[in-house]
Amino acid sequence: MSGQSSSTRSAFALPTRLSLPTSISTSSLPRYLRSFLSSFFLPIPSPTASSSSASSSLNPTAAFFYALPRVLLILSAVCLVWRIVEEPTDCSLLPAVRLQGACGYSDDELKRILAMEHGYTRGSPRYYFLGRWMHYITLNYELTMSKPNPKKDNLAVPPCVLVSVEGEVPCLTGTSCIIPFYLRPHTSDSMVLRVHFENVPAPFSVLRRETKQQRFTAVLDGGANIGITTTVLALMFPHARIVAVEPSEENYRMLRLNTFALPNVVAFRAALWNRLNEPLSVHADPRSHGYWTLMTSLPGHERGLKQHGAVRTVTVPWLIEVTGVPGFDLVKIDVEGSEREVFTPLEGSSRDQGYTLSWLSHVQMALIATHEGLRRGGEEAVRQAFDLSRFSLELGGTHYVYRSKDVFDDDMREQALAALKSMARLPAEGIEEGGDAGADTGTDG
């Protein structure tokens, strides 16, 4: 039995020393390289040796050189796997859509920027800032944690970031869109950017189906903040008039800066309400950060909150009148608690002609965010405003998506045409022309 255990132990015992392969001659190598290679073959303590002898067999210097090459090998393997998984690609190989005046870069500078390796998987958002492409985590750190340098930074103009997006709104056609955004450091602007491009909101996932149809001719962005949603909508629907409304003076300046190169955007500094020209105060939600959650309320209802100026109100019918559109086909409303007023009709009085929700008759799709934590009554007002006999509710909770049942969309058209063709009711050419004409009645494709 003892002989068997001894043979078993010797079979699994580690060698006390590894020798260099005989096929390798190290005599002609430099001394530092011979030392580096020999560190792979230092004496290895035997498992059966005592702790004192094991510790004495490797002094600290030898232990360092013993561990260093193995650590380097592991790091090299990790880097190799990382590059295989990430598959760095050349941005210049991706078709890019550049807005005029993208962050002030010249054509030559943009070519150089697009030719730089971004180092992230194809299809993921990438951000060009401070002379390199980076991930959102790095961008957010640079914008929120870094200290401004008055000698190098132009503090009068916020920093500009180039965002490269592929396979997500607004770039769903397989191309990589290069979109410039000005973002204020040490504010919530970078978080607003993240919401749109890193964690795409559920309502925007519904819009993925709409780019094929291009049926929207007028879009309302109520609560535009700094213009990121406005820019996305303007790029998705370039032939539509985009009307953006933002009550905060600081956010409105950023909205104008981010949309100045988009000819189909009209911006108003005002608050959406159910009365016209009503004076309101703008104040911040104490639980929010930066300029993200700025609320509007009648004077005297601020309850000591931090003030961000005053603003006048507008109504949706007034916006339709002054912009000359027949109505809004798509409305996105995120007005931080004022949805209760926007969707509550008022009877006519001596002060005004009243407020009705007749403008909803033109709406084909509505994306609405409710904020019961800021002001109660918004969810109930939204539910009461949308007649489910005409609208279908596709998403609920705090983000509502309503779609008009009167819209005969492309998917329904394709299914109907396929059914008619299979039944051989009409020639294919006649079906295509008649189907398109009938389906597009009242819309601008």
Short mmCIF file of C-alpha atoms in Angstrom, two decimals:
data_model
loop_
_atom_site.label_atom_id
_atom_site.label_comp_id
_atom_site.label_asym_id
_atom_site.label_seq_id
_atom_site.Cartn_x
_atom_site.Cartn_y
_atom_site.Cartn_z
CA MET A 1 0.00 0.00 0.00
CA SER A 2 2.82 2.36 0.81
CA GLY A 3 4.50 1.64 -2.50
CA GLN A 4 1.31 2.39 -4.36
CA SER A 5 0.85 5.74 -2.61
CA SER A 6 4.45 6.65 -3.26
CA SER A 7 4.15 5.93 -6.99
CA THR A 8 0.90 7.88 -7.17
CA ARG A 9 2.50 10.82 -5.41
CA SER A 10 5.48 10.80 -7.75
CA ALA A 11 3.22 10.60 -10.80
CA PHE A 12 1.41 13.81 -9.87
CA ALA A 13 4.32 15.70 -8.31
CA LEU A 14 5.36 18.92 -10.03
CA PRO A 15 8.90 19.07 -11.41
CA THR A 16 11.27 21.02 -9.24
CA ARG A 17 12.80 22.73 -12.25
CA LEU A 18 11.85 23.29 -15.87
CA SER A 19 14.66 23.15 -18.41
CA LEU A 20 15.02 25.14 -21.59
CA PRO A 21 14.15 23.25 -24.77
CA THR A 22 17.29 21.90 -26.45
CA SER A 23 16.22 23.36 -29.79
CA ILE A 24 16.61 26.90 -28.43
CA SER A 25 20.07 28.38 -28.13
CA THR A 26 20.28 31.41 -25.84
CA SER A 27 24.02 32.02 -26.01
CA SER A 28 23.65 34.57 -28.79
CA LEU A 29 20.77 36.45 -27.15
CA PRO A 30 21.27 39.68 -25.19
CA ARG A 31 21.71 39.32 -21.45
CA TYR A 32 18.40 41.02 -20.55
CA LEU A 33 16.51 38.74 -22.96
CA ARG A 34 18.26 35.63 -21.59
CA SER A 35 17.28 36.73 -18.08
CA PHE A 36 13.70 37.32 -19.17
CA LEU A 37 13.43 33.88 -20.85
CA SER A 38 15.14 32.10 -18.00
CA SER A 39 12.58 33.55 -15.58
CA PHE A 40 10.08 31.16 -17.14
CA PHE A 41 12.22 28.26 -15.98
CA LEU A 42 13.06 29.24 -12.41
CA PRO A 43 12.92 26.51 -9.76
CA ILE A 44 9.33 25.72 -8.75
CA PRO A 45 8.79 24.80 -5.10
CA SER A 46 7.82 21.17 -4.62
CA PRO A 47 4.36 20.62 -3.10
CA THR A 48 5.91 18.22 -0.61
CA ALA A 49 8.50 20.70 0.58
CA SER A 50 8.16 22.43 3.92
CA SER A 51 6.88 25.97 4.06
CA SER A 52 10.24 27.27 5.18
CA SER A 53 12.12 25.61 2.34
CA ALA A 54 9.46 26.69 -0.17
CA SER A 55 9.72 30.28 0.92
CA SER A 56 13.48 30.21 0.86
CA SER A 57 13.63 28.73 -2.64
CA LEU A 58 12.27 31.98 -4.13
CA ASN A 59 13.61 35.31 -2.91
CA PRO A 60 11.47 38.43 -3.64
CA THR A 61 13.44 39.36 -6.75
CA ALA A 62 13.23 35.87 -8.18
CA ALA A 63 9.53 35.67 -7.31
CA PHE A 64 8.92 38.93 -9.19
CA PHE A 65 10.68 37.73 -12.32
CA TYR A 66 8.99 34.37 -11.92
CA ALA A 67 5.49 35.93 -11.90
CA LEU A 68 6.02 38.79 -14.37
CA PRO A 69 6.11 36.83 -17.65
CA ARG A 70 3.10 34.77 -16.64
CA VAL A 71 1.11 37.90 -15.86
CA LEU A 72 2.15 39.38 -19.19
CA LEU A 73 1.06 36.23 -20.98
CA ILE A 74 -2.36 36.35 -19.31
CA LEU A 75 -2.79 40.04 -20.16
CA SER A 76 -1.78 39.39 -23.77
CA ALA A 77 -4.35 36.60 -24.03
CA VAL A 78 -7.05 38.85 -22.56
CA CYS A 79 -6.18 41.64 -25.01
CA LEU A 80 -6.25 39.20 -27.92
CA VAL A 81 -9.69 37.90 -26.93
CA TRP A 82 -10.90 41.49 -26.37
CA ARG A 83 -9.88 42.54 -29.88
CA ILE A 84 -11.48 39.47 -31.41
CA VAL A 85 -14.76 40.06 -29.56
CA GLU A 86 -14.88 43.83 -30.05
CA GLU A 87 -13.76 43.72 -33.70
CA PRO A 88 -12.53 47.30 -34.07
CA THR A 89 -13.63 48.83 -37.33
CA ASP A 90 -12.66 51.89 -39.28
CA CYS A 91 -15.31 54.59 -39.06
CA SER A 92 -14.45 55.72 -42.58
CA LEU A 93 -15.80 52.41 -43.88
CA LEU A 94 -19.28 53.25 -42.61
CA PRO A 95 -21.46 55.56 -44.72
CA ALA A 96 -21.89 58.73 -42.68
CA VAL A 97 -24.49 61.46 -42.77
CA ARG A 98 -22.95 64.77 -41.69
CA LEU A 99 -25.02 67.79 -40.73
CA GLN A 100 -23.77 71.12 -41.97
CA GLY A 101 -21.49 72.70 -39.40
CA ALA A 102 -20.91 69.54 -37.35
CA CYS A 103 -19.25 70.92 -34.19
CA GLY A 104 -17.40 73.42 -36.40
CA TYR A 105 -15.10 70.79 -37.92
CA SER A 106 -13.91 71.31 -41.48
CA ASP A 107 -14.34 68.65 -44.16
CA ASP A 108 -10.70 67.60 -43.81
CA GLU A 109 -11.02 67.34 -40.04
CA LEU A 110 -14.17 65.25 -40.36
CA LYS A 111 -12.44 62.90 -42.79
CA ARG A 112 -9.62 62.48 -40.28
CA ILE A 113 -12.08 61.88 -37.44
CA LEU A 114 -14.08 59.33 -39.41
CA ALA A 115 -10.88 57.49 -40.34
CA MET A 116 -9.97 56.93 -36.69
CA GLU A 117 -10.60 53.52 -35.15
CA HIS A 118 -13.36 53.73 -32.56
CA GLY A 119 -12.62 50.37 -30.90
CA TYR A 120 -16.22 49.37 -30.18
CA THR A 121 -18.54 46.82 -31.74
CA ARG A 122 -20.32 47.76 -34.92
CA GLY A 123 -23.73 49.20 -34.18
CA SER A 124 -23.00 50.54 -30.69
CA PRO A 125 -23.13 54.31 -30.13
CA ARG A 126 -19.76 56.05 -30.16
CA TYR A 127 -18.90 59.55 -29.00
CA TYR A 128 -16.10 61.75 -30.32
CA PHE A 129 -14.91 64.18 -27.67
CA LEU A 130 -11.54 65.62 -26.66
CA GLY A 131 -9.88 64.30 -29.80
CA ARG A 132 -10.86 60.64 -29.56
CA TRP A 133 -13.77 58.21 -29.82
CA MET A 134 -15.00 56.98 -26.46
CA HIS A 135 -17.70 55.02 -24.70
CA TYR A 136 -20.53 56.77 -22.86
CA ILE A 137 -19.02 56.04 -19.43
CA THR A 138 -15.85 57.91 -20.37
CA LEU A 139 -17.84 60.73 -21.98
CA ASN A 140 -20.01 61.14 -18.89
CA TYR A 141 -16.92 61.27 -16.68
CA GLU A 142 -15.26 63.91 -18.86
CA LEU A 143 -18.42 66.05 -18.89
CA THR A 144 -19.48 65.72 -15.26
CA MET A 145 -16.29 65.07 -13.28
CA SER A 146 -13.53 66.94 -15.08
CA LYS A 147 -12.78 70.51 -14.06
CA PRO A 148 -13.03 73.26 -16.69
CA ASN A 149 -9.80 74.84 -17.88
CA PRO A 150 -10.44 78.55 -18.64
CA LYS A 151 -7.15 78.82 -20.52
CA LYS A 152 -8.01 76.05 -22.99
CA ASP A 153 -11.80 75.84 -22.93
CA ASN A 154 -14.18 78.35 -24.48
CA LEU A 155 -16.62 78.50 -21.59
CA ALA A 156 -19.00 80.76 -23.55
CA VAL A 157 -19.83 77.86 -25.91
CA PRO A 158 -20.69 74.45 -24.41
CA PRO A 159 -18.59 71.48 -25.54
CA CYS A 160 -19.72 69.72 -28.70
CA VAL A 161 -19.89 65.93 -29.01
CA LEU A 162 -20.16 63.94 -32.24
CA VAL A 163 -22.45 60.94 -31.79
CA SER A 164 -22.15 58.03 -34.21
CA VAL A 165 -25.32 55.91 -34.24
CA GLU A 166 -26.09 52.85 -36.34
CA GLY A 167 -29.11 50.54 -36.36
CA GLU A 168 -31.13 52.64 -33.91
CA VAL A 169 -33.35 55.69 -34.19
CA PRO A 170 -32.83 57.85 -36.13
CA CYS A 171 -30.37 55.73 -38.18
CA LEU A 172 -32.31 52.61 -39.09
CA THR A 173 -31.27 52.23 -42.73
CA GLY A 174 -27.91 50.54 -42.13
CA THR A 175 -25.90 53.75 -42.32
CA SER A 176 -23.94 55.37 -39.52
CA CYS A 177 -25.27 58.83 -38.76
CA ILE A 178 -22.91 61.42 -37.34
CA ILE A 179 -24.96 63.81 -35.19
CA PRO A 180 -23.49 66.81 -33.31
CA PHE A 181 -24.81 67.80 -29.89
CA TYR A 182 -23.75 70.65 -27.62
CA LEU A 183 -23.82 69.54 -23.97
CA ARG A 184 -23.31 71.62 -20.83
CA PRO A 185 -20.70 70.23 -18.43
CA HIS A 186 -21.71 69.34 -14.86
CA THR A 187 -25.44 69.20 -15.74
CA SER A 188 -27.99 66.52 -16.63
CA ASP A 189 -27.34 66.97 -20.38
CA SER A 190 -25.16 63.88 -20.60
CA MET A 191 -27.87 61.83 -18.89
CA VAL A 192 -30.45 63.06 -21.40
CA LEU A 193 -28.08 61.93 -24.15
CA ARG A 194 -27.77 58.52 -22.51
CA VAL A 195 -31.54 58.06 -22.33
CA HIS A 196 -31.85 58.56 -26.08
CA PHE A 197 -28.85 56.59 -27.37
CA GLU A 198 -27.82 54.11 -24.67
CA ASN A 199 -31.17 53.17 -23.12
CA VAL A 200 -33.61 53.87 -25.94
CA PRO A 201 -37.02 54.77 -24.45
CA ALA A 202 -39.85 52.35 -25.16
CA PRO A 203 -41.89 54.95 -27.12
CA PHE A 204 -39.00 55.36 -29.58
CA SER A 205 -38.98 51.62 -30.21
CA VAL A 206 -42.49 52.05 -31.60
CA LEU A 207 -41.18 54.65 -34.06
CA ARG A 208 -38.93 52.05 -35.72
CA ARG A 209 -41.90 51.08 -37.89
CA GLU A 210 -42.65 54.61 -38.99
CA THR A 211 -39.55 55.46 -41.03
CA LYS A 212 -40.70 53.36 -43.99
CA GLN A 213 -43.95 55.22 -44.26
CA GLN A 214 -42.82 58.85 -43.93
CA ARG A 215 -46.47 59.77 -43.55
CA PHE A 216 -45.96 62.42 -40.87
CA THR A 217 -46.05 65.98 -42.20
CA ALA A 218 -46.11 67.84 -38.86
CA VAL A 219 -44.65 66.78 -35.51
CA LEU A 220 -45.02 68.42 -32.08
CA ASP A 221 -42.25 68.01 -29.50
CA GLY A 222 -43.73 69.34 -26.28
CA GLY A 223 -41.07 69.59 -23.58
CA ALA A 224 -38.08 69.58 -25.93
CA ASN A 225 -35.39 70.09 -23.26
CA ILE A 226 -32.05 70.66 -25.07
CA GLY A 227 -33.29 69.36 -28.42
CA ILE A 228 -32.04 65.77 -28.54
CA THR A 229 -35.51 64.33 -29.20
CA THR A 230 -36.20 67.19 -31.60
CA THR A 231 -33.07 66.35 -33.58
CA VAL A 232 -33.94 62.65 -33.66
CA LEU A 233 -37.44 63.40 -34.97
CA ALA A 234 -36.13 65.90 -37.52
CA LEU A 235 -33.71 63.31 -38.91
CA MET A 236 -36.30 60.54 -38.94
CA PHE A 237 -38.86 62.69 -40.75
CA PRO A 238 -36.91 65.23 -42.83
CA HIS A 239 -39.97 66.26 -44.85
CA ALA A 240 -42.08 67.04 -41.78
CA ARG A 241 -42.33 70.34 -39.91
CA ILE A 242 -41.01 69.80 -36.38
CA VAL A 243 -42.42 72.23 -33.80
CA ALA A 244 -40.50 72.21 -30.50
CA VAL A 245 -41.72 73.88 -27.29
CA GLU A 246 -39.52 74.36 -24.20
CA PRO A 247 -40.30 76.64 -21.19
CA SER A 248 -36.82 76.89 -19.62
CA GLU A 249 -34.69 79.76 -20.90
CA GLU A 250 -31.43 77.83 -20.33
CA ASN A 251 -32.72 74.71 -22.06
CA TYR A 252 -34.21 76.78 -24.88
CA ARG A 253 -30.81 78.29 -25.69
CA MET A 254 -29.38 74.78 -25.95
CA LEU A 255 -32.36 73.71 -28.05
CA ARG A 256 -31.66 76.47 -30.55
CA LEU A 257 -27.96 75.64 -30.58
CA ASN A 258 -28.56 71.94 -31.23
CA THR A 259 -31.14 72.47 -33.99
CA PHE A 260 -29.87 75.56 -35.82
CA ALA A 261 -28.69 73.46 -38.80
CA LEU A 262 -32.05 71.67 -39.17
CA PRO A 263 -34.25 73.66 -41.57
CA ASN A 264 -37.43 71.77 -40.67
CA VAL A 265 -37.36 72.71 -36.95
CA VAL A 266 -39.29 75.64 -35.44
CA ALA A 267 -38.66 76.28 -31.73
CA PHE A 268 -40.74 78.27 -29.23
CA ARG A 269 -39.84 79.26 -25.70
CA ALA A 270 -43.19 78.70 -24.04
CA ALA A 271 -45.12 76.26 -21.86
CA LEU A 272 -47.87 74.01 -23.21
CA TRP A 273 -51.12 74.70 -21.35
CA ASN A 274 -54.87 74.88 -21.83
CA ARG A 275 -54.90 78.69 -21.70
CA LEU A 276 -53.11 81.09 -24.02
CA ASN A 277 -50.64 83.71 -22.77
CA GLU A 278 -50.93 82.70 -19.12
CA PRO A 279 -47.93 83.74 -16.96
CA LEU A 280 -46.24 80.76 -15.32
CA SER A 281 -43.17 80.29 -13.18
CA VAL A 282 -40.46 77.77 -14.04
CA HIS A 283 -38.91 75.90 -11.14
CA ALA A 284 -36.88 72.75 -10.54
CA ASP A 285 -37.99 69.53 -8.96
CA PRO A 286 -35.80 69.20 -5.82
CA ARG A 287 -35.36 65.46 -6.50
CA SER A 288 -33.93 66.02 -9.99
CA HIS A 289 -30.41 66.86 -11.14
CA GLY A 290 -29.42 69.74 -13.38
CA TYR A 291 -31.93 70.93 -15.97
CA TRP A 292 -33.74 67.63 -16.51
CA THR A 293 -36.98 68.13 -14.53
CA LEU A 294 -38.06 71.77 -14.79
CA MET A 295 -41.73 72.26 -13.97
CA THR A 296 -44.15 75.07 -14.72
CA SER A 297 -46.95 76.23 -12.45
CA LEU A 298 -49.12 79.23 -11.75
CA PRO A 299 -47.45 81.97 -9.66
CA GLY A 300 -47.71 81.23 -5.95
CA HIS A 301 -47.65 77.45 -6.33
CA GLU A 302 -43.86 77.03 -6.28
CA ARG A 303 -43.68 76.34 -2.50
CA GLY A 304 -40.19 77.82 -2.15
CA LEU A 305 -38.59 75.78 -4.95
CA LYS A 306 -35.59 77.03 -6.89
CA GLN A 307 -36.78 79.43 -9.57
CA HIS A 308 -35.71 79.34 -13.22
CA GLY A 309 -37.55 82.40 -14.48
CA ALA A 310 -41.02 82.98 -15.87
CA VAL A 311 -42.68 82.01 -19.14
CA ARG A 312 -45.92 82.49 -21.07
CA THR A 313 -48.21 79.67 -22.15
CA VAL A 314 -49.28 78.47 -25.59
CA THR A 315 -51.90 75.97 -26.66
CA VAL A 316 -51.75 73.29 -29.33
CA PRO A 317 -54.44 75.01 -31.48
CA TRP A 318 -52.41 78.25 -31.35
CA LEU A 319 -49.27 76.42 -32.52
CA ILE A 320 -51.21 74.91 -35.41
CA GLU A 321 -52.43 78.35 -36.42
CA VAL A 322 -49.10 80.21 -36.26
CA THR A 323 -47.06 77.46 -37.95
CA GLY A 324 -49.56 77.00 -40.76
CA VAL A 325 -49.79 73.22 -40.48
CA PRO A 326 -53.17 71.48 -40.87
CA GLY A 327 -52.56 69.61 -37.63
CA PHE A 328 -49.97 67.45 -35.90
CA ASP A 329 -49.69 63.86 -37.12
CA LEU A 330 -47.24 62.87 -34.38
CA VAL A 331 -47.15 64.43 -30.92
CA LYS A 332 -44.55 63.76 -28.24
CA ILE A 333 -45.48 65.39 -24.93
CA ASP A 334 -43.19 65.23 -21.90
CA VAL A 335 -44.07 68.36 -19.93
CA GLU A 336 -43.15 67.38 -16.34
CA GLY A 337 -46.62 67.34 -14.79
CA SER A 338 -48.42 69.82 -17.06
CA GLU A 339 -50.06 67.01 -19.05
CA ARG A 340 -53.08 67.46 -16.79
CA GLU A 341 -53.64 70.94 -18.21
CA VAL A 342 -52.73 70.05 -21.81
CA PHE A 343 -55.37 67.29 -21.94
CA THR A 344 -58.10 69.01 -19.92
CA PRO A 345 -60.62 71.02 -22.01
CA LEU A 346 -61.98 74.35 -20.76
CA GLU A 347 -65.30 75.95 -21.49
CA GLY A 348 -65.29 79.38 -23.11
CA SER A 349 -65.26 82.43 -20.87
CA SER A 350 -64.84 86.17 -21.11
CA ARG A 351 -61.05 85.72 -20.95
CA ASP A 352 -60.72 83.37 -23.90
CA GLN A 353 -62.65 81.24 -26.36
CA GLY A 354 -62.17 78.08 -24.35
CA TYR A 355 -59.96 75.11 -25.04
CA THR A 356 -60.99 71.92 -26.75
CA LEU A 357 -59.20 68.74 -27.72
CA SER A 358 -60.34 68.88 -31.33
CA TRP A 359 -56.68 68.89 -32.41
CA LEU A 360 -56.52 65.20 -31.44
CA SER A 361 -58.67 64.36 -34.47
CA HIS A 362 -55.62 64.91 -36.70
CA VAL A 363 -53.20 62.92 -34.52
CA GLN A 364 -52.03 59.59 -35.92
CA MET A 365 -49.64 58.74 -33.07
CA ALA A 366 -49.05 60.19 -29.60
CA LEU A 367 -46.08 59.56 -27.29
CA ILE A 368 -46.92 60.86 -23.82
CA ALA A 369 -45.03 60.73 -20.51
CA THR A 370 -46.98 61.23 -17.29
CA HIS A 371 -45.57 62.45 -13.97
CA GLU A 372 -47.97 61.67 -11.13
CA GLY A 373 -45.15 62.17 -8.65
CA LEU A 374 -44.85 65.82 -9.69
CA ARG A 375 -48.52 66.72 -10.17
CA ARG A 376 -51.49 64.43 -9.80
CA GLY A 377 -54.23 64.13 -12.39
CA GLY A 378 -52.14 63.80 -15.54
CA GLU A 379 -52.74 60.09 -16.12
CA GLU A 380 -56.49 60.41 -15.71
CA ALA A 381 -56.60 63.41 -18.06
CA VAL A 382 -54.66 61.49 -20.72
CA ARG A 383 -56.96 58.46 -20.45
CA GLN A 384 -60.05 60.65 -20.72
CA ALA A 385 -58.69 62.55 -23.72
CA PHE A 386 -57.98 59.55 -25.94
CA ASP A 387 -61.11 57.79 -27.10
CA LEU A 388 -60.26 54.09 -27.34
CA SER A 389 -62.88 53.68 -30.05
CA ARG A 390 -60.55 55.72 -32.30
CA PHE A 391 -57.14 55.12 -30.70
CA SER A 392 -55.41 51.91 -29.72
CA LEU A 393 -53.20 51.91 -26.63
CA GLU A 394 -49.88 50.24 -27.49
CA LEU A 395 -47.96 51.09 -24.32
CA GLY A 396 -49.04 52.08 -20.84
CA GLY A 397 -47.56 52.86 -17.43
CA THR A 398 -45.77 56.19 -17.24
CA HIS A 399 -45.19 56.29 -21.02
CA TYR A 400 -48.29 56.09 -23.18
CA VAL A 401 -48.30 55.35 -26.90
CA TYR A 402 -51.58 55.88 -28.71
CA ARG A 403 -52.04 55.04 -32.38
CA SER A 404 -55.00 56.10 -34.50
CA LYS A 405 -57.11 53.19 -35.73
CA ASP A 406 -57.91 55.18 -38.88
CA VAL A 407 -54.35 54.80 -40.17
CA PHE A 408 -53.93 52.04 -42.71
CA ASP A 409 -50.23 51.36 -42.23
CA ASP A 410 -47.76 49.61 -44.52
CA ASP A 411 -47.89 46.28 -42.69
CA MET A 412 -51.66 46.13 -42.97
CA ARG A 413 -51.42 47.17 -46.63
CA GLU A 414 -48.89 44.42 -47.41
CA GLN A 415 -51.05 41.81 -45.70
CA ALA A 416 -54.13 42.96 -47.58
CA LEU A 417 -52.33 42.98 -50.93
CA ALA A 418 -50.93 39.50 -50.31
CA ALA A 419 -54.40 38.22 -49.48
CA LEU A 420 -55.91 39.81 -52.59
CA LYS A 421 -53.15 38.47 -54.84
CA SER A 422 -53.57 34.97 -53.47
CA MET A 423 -57.28 35.17 -54.24
CA ALA A 424 -56.52 36.51 -57.76
CA ARG A 425 -59.20 39.16 -57.45
CA LEU A 426 -57.30 41.79 -59.48
CA PRO A 427 -54.13 42.02 -61.60
CA ALA A 428 -51.04 42.73 -59.52
CA GLU A 429 -50.40 46.12 -61.17
CA GLY A 430 -53.91 47.33 -60.47
CA ILE A 431 -53.73 46.25 -56.87
CA GLU A 432 -50.44 48.08 -56.26
CA GLU A 433 -51.67 51.36 -57.66
CA GLY A 434 -55.16 51.21 -56.21
CA GLY A 435 -53.91 50.02 -52.83
CA ASP A 436 -51.36 52.79 -52.50
CA ALA A 437 -53.80 55.47 -53.56
CA GLY A 438 -56.50 54.24 -51.23
CA ALA A 439 -54.19 53.75 -48.29
CA ASP A 440 -52.50 57.13 -48.58
CA THR A 441 -55.70 59.15 -48.74
CA GLY A 442 -55.39 62.10 -46.41
CA THR A 443 -51.69 61.61 -45.81
CA ASP A 444 -48.51 62.76 -47.43
CA GLY A 445 -46.24 59.79 -48.08
#
